[in-house]
Coordinates of C-alpha atoms in Angstrom, one line a residue:
M1 CA 94.0 1.6 -0.7
R2 CA 95.0 1.0 3.0
Y3 CA 93.8 -1.7 5.3
E4 CA 92.7 1.0 7.9
D5 CA 90.4 2.4 5.2
I6 CA 88.5 -0.9 4.6
P7 CA 85.2 -1.1 6.8
A8 CA 85.1 -4.0 9.3
P9 CA 82.4 -5.7 7.5
A10 CA 84.2 -5.8 4.4
L11 CA 87.4 -7.1 6.0
Q12 CA 85.4 -10.0 7.7
R13 CA 83.9 -10.6 4.2
A14 CA 87.2 -10.8 2.9
K15 CA 88.3 -13.3 5.4
D16 CA 85.2 -15.3 4.8
C17 CA 86.3 -15.4 1.1
I18 CA 89.8 -16.6 1.9
T19 CA 88.6 -19.3 4.4
D20 CA 86.0 -20.7 1.9
A21 CA 88.7 -20.6 -1.0
V22 CA 91.1 -22.6 1.5
G23 CA 88.4 -25.1 1.8
T24 CA 87.4 -25.5 -1.7
I25 CA 91.1 -25.7 -2.9
I26 CA 91.7 -28.7 -0.4
Y27 CA 88.7 -30.4 -1.5
G28 CA 89.5 -29.9 -5.0
A29 CA 93.1 -31.0 -4.7
D30 CA 92.2 -34.9 -4.8
L31 CA 90.0 -34.7 -8.0
P32 CA 91.7 -36.0 -11.2
W33 CA 91.5 -32.8 -13.1
S34 CA 93.1 -31.0 -10.5
K35 CA 95.9 -33.6 -10.3
I36 CA 96.6 -33.2 -13.9
I37 CA 97.1 -29.5 -13.5
I38 CA 99.1 -29.9 -10.2
Q39 CA 101.5 -32.2 -12.1
Y40 CA 101.8 -29.6 -15.1
A41 CA 102.4 -26.9 -12.6
R42 CA 105.2 -28.8 -10.6
A43 CA 106.8 -30.0 -14.0
V44 CA 107.3 -26.7 -15.4
G45 CA 107.4 -24.4 -12.1
S46 CA 109.5 -26.1 -9.7
G47 CA 112.0 -24.3 -7.7
G48 CA 109.9 -21.5 -6.4
H49 CA 109.0 -20.3 -2.9
S50 CA 105.1 -20.5 -3.3
Q51 CA 103.2 -23.8 -2.3
I52 CA 100.2 -25.4 -3.9
L53 CA 97.8 -25.4 -1.3
G54 CA 96.3 -29.1 -0.4
S55 CA 99.3 -30.9 -2.3
G56 CA 102.2 -30.5 0.0
K57 CA 105.3 -28.2 0.7
A58 CA 107.1 -28.5 -2.4
G59 CA 108.1 -25.1 -3.9
V60 CA 106.9 -24.0 -7.3
H61 CA 106.8 -20.4 -8.8
P62 CA 103.9 -18.0 -8.1
S63 CA 102.3 -18.3 -11.6
M64 CA 102.1 -21.8 -11.4
A65 CA 100.9 -22.1 -7.8
A66 CA 98.3 -19.5 -9.0
L67 CA 97.1 -21.9 -11.9
A68 CA 96.7 -24.7 -9.9
Q69 CA 95.1 -23.2 -6.9
G70 CA 92.7 -21.3 -9.1
A71 CA 91.7 -24.3 -11.0
M72 CA 91.5 -26.4 -7.6
A73 CA 89.2 -23.8 -6.1
H74 CA 86.9 -24.3 -8.9
A75 CA 87.2 -27.9 -9.4
F76 CA 83.8 -28.8 -8.0
E77 CA 81.6 -25.7 -8.6
L78 CA 82.1 -25.0 -4.6
D79 CA 84.0 -21.6 -4.9
N80 CA 82.6 -18.1 -3.9
L81 CA 81.5 -15.5 -6.3
T82 CA 79.3 -12.6 -6.2
K83 CA 75.8 -11.1 -6.0
P84 CA 74.7 -9.5 -8.2
D85 CA 76.7 -11.6 -10.5
S86 CA 79.6 -9.9 -11.8
G87 CA 81.1 -13.3 -13.5
G88 CA 84.0 -12.9 -11.1
H89 CA 85.2 -15.5 -8.6
P90 CA 87.2 -13.7 -5.9
G91 CA 88.4 -16.7 -3.9
A92 CA 89.5 -18.6 -7.0
V93 CA 91.2 -15.9 -8.7
L94 CA 92.1 -13.4 -6.4
F95 CA 93.3 -15.4 -3.3
S96 CA 94.9 -17.7 -5.5
S97 CA 97.0 -15.3 -7.2
G98 CA 97.5 -13.3 -3.9
L99 CA 98.6 -16.2 -1.8
A100 CA 101.2 -17.3 -4.3
V101 CA 102.9 -13.9 -4.5
A102 CA 102.4 -13.4 -0.6
Q103 CA 104.4 -16.8 0.1
D104 CA 106.9 -16.0 -2.5
R105 CA 107.6 -12.5 -1.0
G106 CA 107.1 -13.6 2.5
L107 CA 104.3 -10.9 3.2
G108 CA 101.4 -11.5 5.7
G109 CA 97.9 -11.8 6.3
K110 CA 96.9 -8.1 6.7
A111 CA 98.9 -7.2 3.5
L112 CA 97.0 -10.2 1.4
L113 CA 93.5 -9.1 2.9
T114 CA 94.0 -5.5 1.6
A115 CA 95.2 -6.7 -1.8
L116 CA 92.3 -9.0 -1.9
V117 CA 89.7 -6.2 -1.3
A118 CA 91.7 -4.0 -3.8
G119 CA 91.4 -6.7 -6.4
A120 CA 87.7 -7.5 -5.5
E121 CA 86.7 -3.7 -5.9
V122 CA 88.2 -3.6 -9.4
M123 CA 87.3 -7.2 -10.8
I124 CA 83.7 -7.0 -9.7
R125 CA 83.0 -3.5 -11.2
I126 CA 84.7 -4.6 -14.5
G127 CA 82.3 -7.8 -14.5
Y128 CA 79.4 -5.2 -14.0
A129 CA 80.6 -3.1 -16.8
T130 CA 80.3 -5.8 -19.2
E131 CA 76.7 -6.1 -18.6
H132 CA 77.4 -9.9 -19.1
S133 CA 77.4 -9.4 -22.7
D134 CA 80.9 -10.9 -22.9
E135 CA 79.3 -14.2 -22.2
E136 CA 76.7 -13.4 -25.2
R137 CA 79.7 -13.7 -27.5
G138 CA 80.8 -16.9 -25.6
F139 CA 83.6 -15.6 -23.6
H140 CA 83.8 -17.2 -19.9
A141 CA 83.7 -14.2 -17.8
P142 CA 85.8 -15.5 -14.8
S143 CA 88.8 -15.9 -17.2
A144 CA 88.0 -12.7 -19.1
C145 CA 87.6 -10.6 -16.1
G146 CA 89.9 -12.5 -13.6
P147 CA 93.5 -11.3 -14.9
F148 CA 92.6 -7.7 -14.1
G149 CA 91.4 -8.6 -10.5
G150 CA 94.5 -10.8 -10.1
A151 CA 97.0 -8.0 -11.4
I152 CA 95.5 -5.5 -8.9
T153 CA 95.8 -8.0 -6.0
V154 CA 99.3 -9.0 -6.9
G155 CA 100.4 -5.1 -7.9
H156 CA 99.1 -4.0 -4.4
L157 CA 101.2 -6.6 -2.8
L158 CA 104.1 -5.4 -4.6
G159 CA 103.5 -1.9 -3.6
F160 CA 102.8 -0.7 -7.3
D161 CA 102.6 3.0 -8.0
A162 CA 99.9 4.2 -10.5
A163 CA 101.9 3.9 -13.4
R164 CA 103.1 0.4 -12.6
M165 CA 99.5 -0.4 -11.7
T166 CA 98.3 0.7 -15.3
D167 CA 100.9 -1.4 -16.9
A168 CA 99.8 -4.2 -15.2
L169 CA 96.3 -4.0 -16.2
G170 CA 97.5 -3.3 -19.8
I171 CA 99.3 -6.5 -19.6
A172 CA 96.2 -8.2 -18.0
G173 CA 94.2 -7.6 -20.9
S174 CA 96.3 -9.5 -23.0
C175 CA 95.8 -12.6 -20.8
S176 CA 91.9 -12.3 -20.9
S177 CA 90.7 -15.6 -22.5
G178 CA 88.3 -18.3 -21.9
L179 CA 85.4 -19.7 -23.8
L180 CA 82.0 -21.2 -23.0
A181 CA 82.3 -23.9 -25.7
F182 CA 82.1 -26.6 -22.8
A183 CA 78.5 -25.5 -22.1
H184 CA 77.4 -25.9 -25.5
S185 CA 79.3 -28.9 -26.9
G186 CA 78.2 -31.1 -24.0
D187 CA 81.7 -32.2 -23.3
G188 CA 85.1 -30.9 -22.1
A189 CA 84.0 -29.4 -18.9
M190 CA 87.4 -29.5 -17.3
V191 CA 88.4 -26.5 -19.3
K192 CA 85.9 -24.7 -17.1
R193 CA 88.2 -25.3 -14.0
F194 CA 91.2 -24.4 -16.0
N195 CA 89.7 -21.0 -16.9
L196 CA 89.6 -20.1 -13.3
G197 CA 93.4 -21.0 -12.9
R198 CA 94.2 -18.9 -16.0
G199 CA 92.6 -15.9 -14.6
A200 CA 94.7 -16.2 -11.2
E201 CA 97.9 -17.2 -13.2
G202 CA 97.1 -14.2 -15.7
G203 CA 97.2 -11.6 -13.1
V204 CA 100.4 -13.0 -11.4
V205 CA 102.2 -12.8 -14.9
A206 CA 100.8 -9.2 -15.7
A207 CA 101.9 -7.9 -12.3
S208 CA 105.2 -9.6 -12.6
L209 CA 105.8 -8.3 -15.9
A210 CA 104.9 -5.0 -14.9
S211 CA 107.2 -5.0 -11.9
A212 CA 110.2 -5.8 -14.3
G213 CA 109.2 -3.0 -16.3
F214 CA 107.2 -4.4 -19.2
S215 CA 104.8 -1.7 -20.3
G216 CA 100.9 -2.4 -21.5
P217 CA 98.4 0.1 -23.1
S218 CA 97.1 2.7 -20.5
K219 CA 93.3 2.3 -21.8
V220 CA 92.9 -1.4 -22.0
I221 CA 89.6 -1.5 -20.5
E222 CA 87.8 1.2 -22.0
G223 CA 89.6 2.5 -24.8
E224 CA 89.5 1.9 -28.6
G225 CA 90.7 -1.9 -29.2
G226 CA 90.3 -2.6 -25.3
F227 CA 88.6 -5.4 -23.4
L228 CA 85.2 -3.9 -23.3
R229 CA 84.7 -3.1 -27.0
A230 CA 86.6 -6.4 -28.2
F231 CA 84.7 -8.6 -25.6
C232 CA 81.4 -7.2 -25.5
P233 CA 78.5 -6.0 -27.6
K234 CA 77.4 -3.7 -25.2
W235 CA 78.9 -2.3 -21.9
D236 CA 78.6 0.5 -19.5
A237 CA 81.9 2.2 -18.8
A238 CA 80.4 4.2 -15.9
Q239 CA 80.5 1.1 -13.8
L240 CA 84.1 0.8 -13.7
T241 CA 84.5 3.8 -11.0
D242 CA 81.0 4.0 -9.7
Q243 CA 81.4 4.9 -5.9
L244 CA 85.0 3.2 -6.0
G245 CA 86.3 3.7 -2.7
T246 CA 83.0 4.2 -0.7
D247 CA 80.8 1.4 -1.7
F248 CA 82.6 -1.8 -0.9
K249 CA 81.6 -4.3 -3.6
T250 CA 83.4 -6.8 -1.5
M251 CA 80.3 -7.1 0.3
T252 CA 78.6 -8.5 -2.8
I253 CA 80.7 -11.7 -2.3
M254 CA 78.6 -14.8 -1.6
I255 CA 79.3 -18.4 -0.5
K256 CA 78.0 -21.2 -2.2
R257 CA 76.0 -24.0 -0.1
Y258 CA 75.6 -26.4 -3.0
A259 CA 78.1 -28.2 -5.1
C260 CA 76.3 -26.8 -8.6
H261 CA 76.6 -23.9 -10.5
I262 CA 75.2 -20.9 -9.0
T263 CA 72.3 -20.5 -11.2
A264 CA 71.1 -23.8 -9.7
H265 CA 71.2 -22.6 -6.2
T266 CA 67.7 -20.9 -5.9
P267 CA 66.1 -23.7 -7.9
V268 CA 67.7 -26.4 -5.5
E269 CA 66.7 -24.4 -2.5
A270 CA 63.1 -24.0 -3.7
M271 CA 62.8 -27.9 -4.3
L272 CA 64.3 -28.6 -0.8
D273 CA 62.0 -26.0 0.8
L274 CA 59.2 -27.6 -1.0
R275 CA 60.1 -31.2 0.0
Q276 CA 60.2 -30.0 3.7
Q277 CA 56.8 -28.1 3.6
H278 CA 54.9 -30.8 1.8
G279 CA 56.4 -34.0 2.4
F280 CA 56.7 -35.4 -0.7
A281 CA 59.2 -38.0 -2.4
A282 CA 60.9 -38.3 -5.8
A283 CA 58.4 -41.1 -6.7
D284 CA 55.4 -38.7 -6.0
V285 CA 56.5 -36.3 -8.8
A286 CA 55.1 -36.0 -12.2
K287 CA 56.6 -33.1 -13.7
I288 CA 58.9 -29.9 -12.6
E289 CA 58.6 -26.4 -14.1
I290 CA 61.4 -23.9 -13.5
A291 CA 61.2 -20.2 -14.5
G292 CA 64.3 -18.0 -14.2
S293 CA 66.8 -15.9 -16.1
P294 CA 67.1 -16.2 -19.8
R295 CA 70.5 -17.7 -19.3
M296 CA 69.2 -20.3 -16.8
A297 CA 66.5 -21.3 -19.5
T298 CA 69.3 -21.9 -22.3
V299 CA 73.0 -22.1 -21.2
N300 CA 72.1 -24.1 -18.0
N301 CA 69.3 -25.9 -19.5
I302 CA 71.1 -29.4 -20.0
P303 CA 68.6 -32.1 -19.4
A304 CA 71.1 -34.7 -20.4
P305 CA 74.6 -34.0 -19.3
G306 CA 77.4 -35.9 -20.8
D307 CA 79.6 -36.1 -17.4
A308 CA 79.7 -35.3 -14.0
L309 CA 81.1 -31.9 -14.4
L310 CA 78.4 -30.8 -16.7
A311 CA 76.0 -32.4 -14.4
Q312 CA 76.9 -29.8 -11.8
F313 CA 76.3 -27.3 -14.7
S314 CA 72.8 -28.3 -15.3
I315 CA 69.9 -27.0 -13.4
P316 CA 67.4 -29.6 -14.5
F317 CA 69.9 -32.3 -13.1
C318 CA 70.8 -30.6 -10.0
V319 CA 67.1 -30.0 -9.0
A320 CA 66.3 -33.6 -9.8
L321 CA 69.3 -34.6 -7.9
A322 CA 68.0 -32.8 -4.9
L323 CA 65.0 -35.3 -4.7
Y324 CA 67.6 -38.4 -4.3
R325 CA 70.5 -37.0 -2.7
D326 CA 71.7 -34.3 -0.4
P327 CA 73.2 -31.4 -2.5
I328 CA 74.8 -29.7 0.3
D329 CA 77.4 -32.5 0.4
P330 CA 79.9 -32.5 -2.5
D331 CA 80.2 -36.2 -2.5
S332 CA 76.6 -36.5 -3.6
F333 CA 78.1 -35.4 -7.2
D334 CA 80.4 -38.4 -7.4
A335 CA 81.9 -39.5 -10.7
N336 CA 79.2 -41.6 -11.9
V337 CA 76.4 -39.3 -10.7
W338 CA 75.5 -38.2 -14.3
K339 CA 75.0 -41.9 -15.1
D340 CA 72.3 -42.4 -12.2
P341 CA 69.1 -43.7 -14.1
Q342 CA 66.8 -42.0 -11.6
I343 CA 68.2 -38.7 -11.7
R344 CA 68.5 -38.7 -15.5
A345 CA 65.0 -39.8 -16.0
M346 CA 63.6 -37.0 -13.2
A347 CA 65.9 -34.5 -15.3
Q348 CA 63.9 -35.2 -18.3
R349 CA 60.8 -34.3 -16.5
V350 CA 62.0 -30.6 -15.9
A351 CA 60.7 -27.6 -18.1
M352 CA 62.6 -24.5 -18.1
T353 CA 61.5 -21.1 -19.1
A354 CA 62.6 -17.7 -18.8
A355 CA 60.7 -15.5 -16.6
P356 CA 59.3 -12.2 -18.5
G357 CA 61.3 -9.4 -17.5
Q358 CA 63.9 -11.2 -15.6
T359 CA 67.7 -10.3 -16.5
N360 CA 70.7 -12.5 -16.4
L361 CA 71.9 -10.6 -13.3
D362 CA 68.9 -12.0 -11.3
L363 CA 69.4 -15.5 -9.9
A364 CA 65.8 -15.8 -8.5
S365 CA 63.5 -18.7 -9.7
T366 CA 60.3 -20.0 -9.3
V367 CA 59.9 -23.9 -9.0
T368 CA 56.7 -25.6 -9.5
V369 CA 56.2 -29.3 -9.0
T370 CA 53.2 -31.3 -10.1
L371 CA 52.5 -34.3 -8.2
K372 CA 51.1 -37.5 -9.3
N373 CA 48.1 -37.2 -7.3
G374 CA 47.3 -33.7 -9.1
Q375 CA 48.6 -31.5 -6.3
V376 CA 50.5 -28.5 -7.7
V377 CA 52.9 -26.6 -5.4
S378 CA 55.1 -23.9 -6.0
E379 CA 58.2 -21.6 -4.5
H380 CA 59.8 -18.5 -5.3
V381 CA 63.3 -18.1 -4.2
T382 CA 65.2 -14.7 -4.5
A383 CA 68.3 -15.3 -2.4
F384 CA 69.7 -18.7 -1.0
T385 CA 71.7 -19.1 2.2
G386 CA 74.9 -17.7 1.4
T387 CA 73.9 -14.8 -0.5
P388 CA 74.7 -11.2 0.7
E389 CA 71.2 -11.0 2.1
R390 CA 71.4 -14.3 3.8
P391 CA 75.0 -14.7 4.8
L392 CA 76.2 -17.8 6.3
D393 CA 77.1 -17.2 9.9
R394 CA 80.5 -18.3 11.4
E395 CA 79.0 -21.8 12.3
G396 CA 77.4 -22.1 8.8
L397 CA 80.9 -21.2 7.3
R398 CA 82.7 -23.6 9.6
H399 CA 80.2 -26.4 8.9
K400 CA 81.2 -26.0 5.2
F401 CA 84.8 -25.8 5.7
M402 CA 84.8 -29.0 7.8
L403 CA 82.7 -30.9 5.5
L404 CA 85.1 -29.9 2.5
T405 CA 88.4 -30.8 4.6
K406 CA 86.8 -34.0 6.1
A407 CA 89.8 -36.2 4.7
H408 CA 91.9 -34.4 6.8
P409 CA 92.6 -34.9 10.7
K410 CA 89.5 -33.0 12.2
A411 CA 91.2 -31.0 15.0
E412 CA 93.9 -29.8 12.5
M413 CA 91.3 -28.5 10.1
A414 CA 89.3 -26.6 13.1
R415 CA 92.7 -24.9 14.1
L416 CA 93.0 -24.0 10.4
F417 CA 89.8 -22.5 10.1
D418 CA 90.3 -20.5 13.4
R419 CA 93.6 -19.3 12.1
L420 CA 92.2 -18.4 8.9
Q421 CA 89.5 -16.4 10.4
A422 CA 92.4 -14.3 12.2
I423 CA 94.6 -14.1 9.2
E424 CA 95.3 -10.5 9.7
T425 CA 97.6 -11.4 12.7
E426 CA 99.6 -13.7 10.7
H427 CA 103.2 -12.0 9.8
D428 CA 103.7 -14.7 6.9
L429 CA 101.9 -17.2 5.1
K430 CA 104.4 -20.0 4.8
W431 CA 102.4 -22.1 7.3
L432 CA 99.3 -22.1 4.9
S433 CA 99.8 -25.6 3.4
V434 CA 98.3 -29.0 3.6

């Protein structure tokens, strides 16, 4: 893949992905779970030429920069992903690994953009090939598929030929990991953030080893004992190369609007729409019914989350929060939000069901609110603001970026936003540090 071969809309979506990732990483830098990972990355990876964005200019080795940045990007349920849902998080995994190696090797914005698109075209297709059945077995898709995308991104930056890239993918298969135990046990949700960091780190490790001559199996994805057969009870290998090079899956990247899990976005938007249309308050609500995908009705149906991180993963809690706080502002999900008695009580009034025939790839939902006066109102949302059907415009992206970086000087962050939106003109990326 060459820069000149990428359609202009795909390049712009990649730049938006990068801009969004920088904002989420900077916001995530000050969170306690991020600080633990940053401290670890500095302790074991010092002395390199990469920087951990949002935490100063001290140099670390690329794999540790990728680990920290991947976790920081996903630190608060704000990073971008795809629609249809592939399970991949391009900003957290591809940008984090790509930036780390680009800084280490003195590469510029055009190279990073091209490599990120290459990684997205592979990682997203692998996600589709799994048919999400890897998650049926309890694997966390971003850290299972992430190392493959990271390996492509880094391999492209390093100028790999087909043989080296095949080795990088083969090694990446041994870096696939991550479980959904946190979603079922009701605790330990810091691991969810760590899983994204591991996806980014795995891509750097795999490509770095391949660059040194380390080999990996050539059929690691579709072959016997490969990723699809080991992780997935069912899969569709045809998705791996379907329209590769002509249909740019980079265009499926979507930008989150709310600081909550992606499955909560359409229910939250439906609730906000209903409140605006009908003018009711939380005190007027008797009960809430939400119909969505089977995953929404099971994995994300957590009426009483045990910490703030699981509160963001819980659809009942996020919809309840939208009645009391602004879900667009990440500060609404403060460390003690999960203890808020009003929100917790409202979450208990939320009943979730699986809509007949709806698959886990479909993020649509129908929210029905019964008011205490007997009135029943309902809203069906198929696409929220930020999806490919309703993408954020430049000002919408700027608003989110400035909100995420408000702890830093406003003028400096405005300049950073503009520079990221023209990243293809940058000859090196050492300046990209906060």
